[in-house]
Coordinates of C-alpha atoms in Angstrom, one line a residue:
X1 CA 10.1 47.0 8.8
X2 CA 11.2 50.1 10.7
X3 CA 11.7 52.9 8.2
X4 CA 11.1 56.2 9.9
X5 CA 9.5 59.3 8.3
X6 CA 9.6 62.6 10.3
X7 CA 6.8 65.2 10.3
X8 CA 8.6 67.2 7.6
X9 CA 9.2 64.2 5.4
X10 CA 12.9 63.5 6.3
X11 CA 13.5 59.8 6.6
X12 CA 16.0 57.4 8.1
X13 CA 16.5 53.8 9.1
X14 CA 16.9 51.9 12.3
X15 CA 17.1 48.1 11.8
X16 CA 18.0 47.0 15.3
X17 CA 16.1 45.8 18.4
X18 CA 15.0 48.4 20.9
X19 CA 11.9 49.6 22.8
X20 CA 11.6 53.2 21.7
X21 CA 9.5 56.3 22.4
X22 CA 8.2 57.2 19.0
X23 CA 6.1 60.2 20.0
X24 CA 6.0 62.1 23.3
X25 CA 4.1 65.3 24.0
X26 CA 1.9 66.6 26.8
X27 CA -1.1 64.6 25.5
X28 CA 0.2 61.2 24.7
X29 CA 3.2 58.9 24.5
X30 CA 3.5 56.3 21.7
X31 CA 6.0 53.4 22.2
X32 CA 7.2 50.9 19.6
X33 CA 9.2 47.7 20.0
X34 CA 11.5 46.6 17.1
X35 CA 13.2 43.2 17.0
X36 CA 15.8 41.8 14.6
X37 CA 14.8 38.9 12.3
X38 CA 18.2 38.1 10.7
X39 CA 19.3 40.7 8.3
X40 CA 16.4 43.1 9.0
X41 CA 14.0 44.0 11.8
X42 CA 10.4 44.8 12.2
X43 CA 8.0 46.4 14.7
X44 CA 6.5 43.7 16.9
X45 CA 4.7 45.6 19.6
X46 CA 3.0 49.0 20.0
X47 CA 1.8 50.9 23.1
X48 CA -0.1 54.2 23.3
X49 CA -0.8 56.1 26.5
X50 CA -3.2 59.0 26.8
X51 CA -1.8 60.8 29.7
X52 CA -4.8 62.8 30.9
X53 CA -6.9 59.7 31.3
X54 CA -4.3 57.0 31.9
X55 CA -5.9 55.1 29.0
X56 CA -3.8 52.6 27.1
X57 CA -3.9 50.9 23.7
X58 CA -1.6 47.8 23.2
X59 CA -1.0 45.6 20.2
X60 CA 1.6 42.9 19.3
X61 CA 1.9 40.5 16.5
X62 CA 0.7 37.4 18.4
X63 CA -2.4 38.6 20.3
X64 CA -5.5 40.7 19.6
X65 CA -5.2 44.4 20.5
X66 CA -6.2 45.3 24.0
X67 CA -7.3 48.8 25.0
X68 CA -9.4 50.9 27.4
X69 CA -9.6 54.1 25.3
X70 CA -13.0 55.6 26.2
X71 CA -12.6 59.2 27.2
X72 CA -9.7 60.4 25.0
X73 CA -10.0 58.4 21.8
X74 CA -12.0 55.7 20.0
X75 CA -10.6 52.6 18.3
X76 CA -12.1 51.4 15.0
X77 CA -11.1 48.2 13.3
X78 CA -10.0 48.6 9.7
X79 CA -12.1 46.9 7.0
X80 CA -9.4 46.4 4.3
X81 CA -6.5 45.4 6.6
X82 CA -5.8 43.8 9.8
X83 CA -5.4 46.7 12.1
X84 CA -7.1 49.8 13.8
X85 CA -7.5 53.5 13.5
X86 CA -7.2 55.4 16.8
X87 CA -9.1 58.7 16.5
X88 CA -8.9 61.4 19.1
X89 CA -12.2 62.7 20.4
X90 CA -11.2 66.4 20.8
X91 CA -9.3 66.3 17.5
X92 CA -11.1 64.0 15.1
X93 CA -8.9 64.9 12.1
X94 CA -5.9 63.3 13.9
X95 CA -5.5 59.6 14.1
X96 CA -2.9 56.8 14.5
X97 CA -3.2 53.8 12.2
X98 CA -1.7 50.5 13.4
X99 CA -1.7 47.5 10.9
X100 CA -0.4 44.0 11.2
X101 CA 0.8 42.7 7.8
X102 CA 2.0 39.1 7.9
X103 CA 3.2 39.4 11.5
X104 CA 4.9 42.8 10.9
X105 CA 3.4 45.9 12.4
X106 CA 3.3 49.3 10.7
X107 CA 2.4 52.6 12.5
X108 CA 1.2 55.6 10.6
X109 CA 0.1 59.0 12.0
X110 CA -2.0 61.7 10.5
X111 CA -2.3 64.7 12.8
X112 CA -2.7 68.3 13.6
X113 CA -1.2 70.6 16.1
X114 CA -4.0 70.3 18.6
X115 CA -2.9 66.8 19.5
X116 CA 0.7 66.7 18.2
X117 CA 2.3 70.1 19.0
X118 CA 5.5 69.8 21.0
X119 CA 6.0 66.1 19.9
X120 CA 9.5 64.7 20.1
X121 CA 10.8 61.2 19.7
X122 CA 11.9 58.7 17.0
X123 CA 9.1 59.9 14.7
X124 CA 10.6 63.4 14.8
X125 CA 10.1 66.9 16.1
X126 CA 6.7 68.4 15.4
X127 CA 7.8 72.0 16.1
X128 CA 11.2 72.0 14.4
X129 CA 11.1 69.2 11.8
X130 CA 13.8 66.5 11.5
X131 CA 14.5 64.2 14.5
X132 CA 16.4 65.2 17.6
X133 CA 18.0 63.6 20.6
X134 CA 16.4 64.3 24.0
X135 CA 18.7 67.2 24.6
X136 CA 17.7 68.9 21.4
X137 CA 20.8 67.9 19.3
X138 CA 19.8 67.3 15.7
X139 CA 20.3 63.8 14.3
X140 CA 21.7 63.9 10.8
X141 CA 19.2 62.2 8.4
X142 CA 21.3 63.0 5.2
X143 CA 22.1 60.0 3.1
X144 CA 18.7 58.3 3.5
X145 CA 18.0 54.8 4.5
X146 CA 21.4 53.2 3.9
X147 CA 23.6 56.0 5.3
X148 CA 21.6 56.4 8.6
X149 CA 21.2 52.7 9.3
X150 CA 24.6 52.3 11.0
X151 CA 24.4 55.6 12.8
X152 CA 20.8 55.5 14.3
X153 CA 21.5 53.1 17.1
X154 CA 22.7 56.0 19.3
X155 CA 19.4 57.8 18.6
X156 CA 17.3 54.7 19.5
X157 CA 19.3 54.2 22.7
X158 CA 18.6 57.8 23.7
X159 CA 14.9 57.4 23.1
X160 CA 14.8 54.0 24.7
X161 CA 11.7 53.3 26.9
X162 CA 12.7 53.0 30.6
X163 CA 11.4 50.1 32.6
X164 CA 9.2 52.2 34.8
X165 CA 7.3 53.7 31.8
X166 CA 7.1 50.6 29.6
X167 CA 3.6 49.8 28.1
X168 CA 4.8 46.4 26.8
X169 CA 3.8 43.0 28.1
X170 CA 7.3 42.1 29.1
X171 CA 9.5 45.2 29.5
X172 CA 13.1 45.0 28.2
X173 CA 16.4 46.6 29.3
X174 CA 18.1 45.8 25.9
X175 CA 18.7 48.2 23.0
X176 CA 21.0 47.0 20.3
X177 CA 21.6 48.2 16.7
X178 CA 22.3 44.8 15.2
X179 CA 19.9 43.3 12.6
X180 CA 21.0 39.8 13.5
X181 CA 19.4 37.4 16.0
X182 CA 20.6 34.2 17.5
X183 CA 22.4 32.5 20.5
X184 CA 25.3 34.9 20.4
X185 CA 23.2 38.0 19.8
X186 CA 21.2 40.3 22.1
X187 CA 17.9 38.9 20.9
X188 CA 17.3 35.2 20.1
X189 CA 15.6 34.4 16.8
X190 CA 12.9 32.3 18.5
X191 CA 11.7 35.5 20.3
X192 CA 10.6 37.0 17.0
X193 CA 8.3 35.9 14.2
X194 CA 9.9 35.8 10.8
X195 CA 8.2 37.1 7.7
X196 CA 5.4 34.8 6.8
X197 CA 5.0 33.4 3.3
X198 CA 3.3 36.1 1.5
X199 CA 2.3 36.4 -2.1
X200 CA 2.4 40.0 -3.6
X201 CA 1.8 40.7 -7.2
X202 CA 2.7 44.3 -7.0
X203 CA 6.1 46.0 -7.6
X204 CA 7.7 49.0 -5.9
X205 CA 7.3 51.0 -9.2
X206 CA 3.5 51.0 -8.7
X207 CA 3.8 53.0 -5.4
X208 CA 3.1 56.6 -6.3
X209 CA 4.7 58.3 -3.3
X210 CA 8.5 58.7 -3.8
X211 CA 9.4 58.2 -0.1
X212 CA 7.3 55.1 0.2
X213 CA 8.7 53.8 -3.1
X214 CA 12.3 54.2 -2.0
X215 CA 11.5 52.4 1.3
X216 CA 10.0 49.5 -0.7
X217 CA 13.2 49.3 -2.8
X218 CA 15.2 49.3 0.3
X219 CA 13.1 46.3 1.6
X220 CA 13.8 44.4 -1.6
X221 CA 17.5 45.1 -1.3
X222 CA 17.6 43.9 2.3
X223 CA 15.5 40.8 1.4
X224 CA 17.7 39.9 -1.6
X225 CA 15.0 40.8 -4.1
X226 CA 12.0 39.4 -2.3
X227 CA 9.0 41.8 -2.7
X228 CA 7.0 40.3 0.2
X229 CA 6.7 43.7 1.9
X230 CA 5.5 45.5 -1.2
X231 CA 1.8 44.9 -0.5
X232 CA 1.8 46.1 3.1
X233 CA -0.8 48.8 3.9
X234 CA 1.8 51.5 4.6
X235 CA 2.9 51.3 1.0
X236 CA -0.5 50.7 -0.6
X237 CA -2.1 53.6 1.3
X238 CA 0.7 55.7 2.7
X239 CA -0.2 58.5 5.1
X240 CA 2.4 60.9 3.8
X241 CA 1.6 64.6 3.4
X242 CA 4.0 67.0 1.7
X243 CA 5.3 69.1 4.5
X244 CA 5.7 72.9 4.1
X245 CA 9.0 74.1 5.7
X246 CA 7.2 77.3 6.7
X247 CA 5.2 75.2 9.2
X248 CA 8.3 74.4 11.3
X249 CA 10.1 76.6 13.8
X250 CA 13.9 77.2 13.4
X251 CA 16.4 77.5 16.2
X252 CA 18.6 80.5 16.2
X253 CA 22.4 79.9 16.2
X254 CA 24.4 80.4 19.4
X255 CA 25.4 84.0 18.8
X256 CA 22.1 85.6 17.6
X257 CA 18.6 86.1 19.0
X258 CA 15.3 87.1 17.5
X259 CA 13.8 90.6 18.1
X260 CA 10.1 89.8 18.3
X261 CA 8.3 87.1 16.4
X262 CA 8.5 88.3 12.8
X263 CA 11.5 86.2 11.8
X264 CA 10.0 83.1 13.3
X265 CA 6.7 83.7 11.6
X266 CA 8.4 83.7 8.2
X267 CA 10.1 80.3 8.9
X268 CA 13.3 82.1 9.5
X269 CA 16.0 81.9 12.1
X270 CA 18.7 84.3 13.3
X271 CA 22.1 83.6 11.9
X272 CA 25.5 85.4 12.2
X273 CA 27.3 86.3 8.9
X274 CA 24.1 85.5 7.0
X275 CA 24.7 84.7 3.3
X276 CA 21.8 84.7 0.8
X277 CA 21.1 81.7 -1.4
X278 CA 18.8 80.9 -4.4
X279 CA 16.1 80.0 -1.9
X280 CA 16.7 82.1 1.1
X281 CA 17.2 85.8 1.9
X282 CA 18.9 87.7 4.8
X283 CA 16.6 90.2 6.4
X284 CA 18.1 92.9 8.6
X285 CA 16.6 94.4 11.7
X286 CA 14.9 91.3 13.0
X287 CA 17.8 89.8 15.0
X288 CA 20.5 91.0 17.4
X289 CA 23.7 89.5 18.9
X290 CA 23.6 87.4 22.1
X291 CA 26.1 88.8 24.5
X292 CA 26.7 87.1 27.9
X293 CA 27.1 89.6 30.7
X294 CA 30.5 88.9 32.3
X295 CA 29.3 90.0 35.7
X296 CA 26.6 87.3 35.7
X297 CA 28.6 84.3 34.5
X298 CA 28.8 81.2 36.7
X299 CA 26.4 79.5 39.0
X300 CA 24.8 81.3 41.9
X301 CA 26.1 84.8 41.1
X302 CA 24.0 87.5 42.7
X303 CA 21.5 89.1 40.4
X304 CA 21.9 86.5 37.6
X305 CA 21.2 82.8 36.9
X306 CA 23.4 79.8 36.1
X307 CA 23.4 80.7 32.5
X308 CA 24.0 84.5 32.8
X309 CA 22.0 87.2 30.9
X310 CA 21.7 87.7 27.2
X311 CA 21.9 91.3 26.2
X312 CA 21.3 92.9 22.8
X313 CA 24.2 94.5 21.0
X314 CA 22.5 96.8 18.5
X315 CA 25.7 97.5 16.7
X316 CA 26.1 93.9 15.5
X317 CA 25.1 93.9 11.8
X318 CA 26.0 90.3 11.1
X319 CA 22.9 88.8 12.8
X320 CA 20.1 88.7 10.3
X321 CA 17.0 86.7 9.8
X322 CA 17.7 83.8 7.3
X323 CA 14.2 83.1 5.8
X324 CA 12.9 81.3 2.7
X325 CA 12.0 83.7 -0.1
X326 CA 8.6 82.3 -0.5
X327 CA 7.9 82.8 3.2
X328 CA 9.3 86.3 3.3
X329 CA 7.0 87.8 0.6

C-alpha cells in the first residue's frame, strides 16, 4: 500500500485515491494511481513516460504490462517476483522496479543524478530532500506514517495528474483522501481489487531495514493484525539506501543569500541570526543579507523586474552559513 519514502529517507503516508505524479524531471515522468479498498488503499496502476522518445511503460493489477521502451530504456521481467525492472540505457545503474504482489503494486526506484536530478513529485525532491508542493513549499513529514496520513491529501491533490497528461487507461478527475470506498464514497469498492488471500510466514521483525519494518508494522495496524503484506517484495528486498544529507542542496532563508558556492558545497544554507548546535556550525563570510532596492519595487518599474533587485549589505553580520560539522571539515 502507498507508503512513500523520499530520496533522503524521510517517509509519510497517503491512503486515499488519486492519480499522482510520483517523479517529474526533464527526462521522465512517473505516474501512480492509488485507490481505497476500505480502511486502506493500494497502488493499482503505474505509467512511465520517457520524454525525449515519447516512449511509455504501463502496468495495472488486472492486465499484463504494455510498453514500447526501445530507445531510452529496457524492460526485464523479474525472476523471483511478478514484475519488471526498467533500466535506463544511458544510465544503467539507475532503474525502476515495479512489482505486483497479490493485486497490489509496489514501485521502487534506485537512481543516480544522471537520470533523476531535478526530480520533484510525491516521491520527493532529488535536489533538496524531503517532499515539496509544486510551488516549492515543504510538506512536513514529521510524525511518520500516522501523523501525515490525514494531512497528505493536500499534497496529493497538488501533484494530481491532469487529464491531458494522464498515462492511464481511463483518466480520472477525482482525488480524495478517504480510505473508504462504496456507494457514498468517491470511489466504488467494485472498482478496486481487494487484497487476495495470501499466506505469509514471515513477521515484520524479520525485516532488517528500519523504515521498511515500520511500514510493515503500520500495515498490520491498518489490517487489524493481518500480516498479508509482510511478504511483499518491497519489504523482502527493499531498495533503500541510507542518504547523506551532504548530497542535498539547502534553500537559503528569505533574508540571506550565499556569496559564491562554498556554503552550498558543504551542505549549508544561509541563515539570519545563526545559532550553532551539536551537529551544525555557523560559518561567517559566506553569506550576505538580501536587501530589496526600494527604487525597483513593483511590477514594470524601469530598470528593474517584477521582483526588484537583491543587493548585498556587507555590514550585516547575522547572515552566516549554517552547515553540518562533518561537511564543514
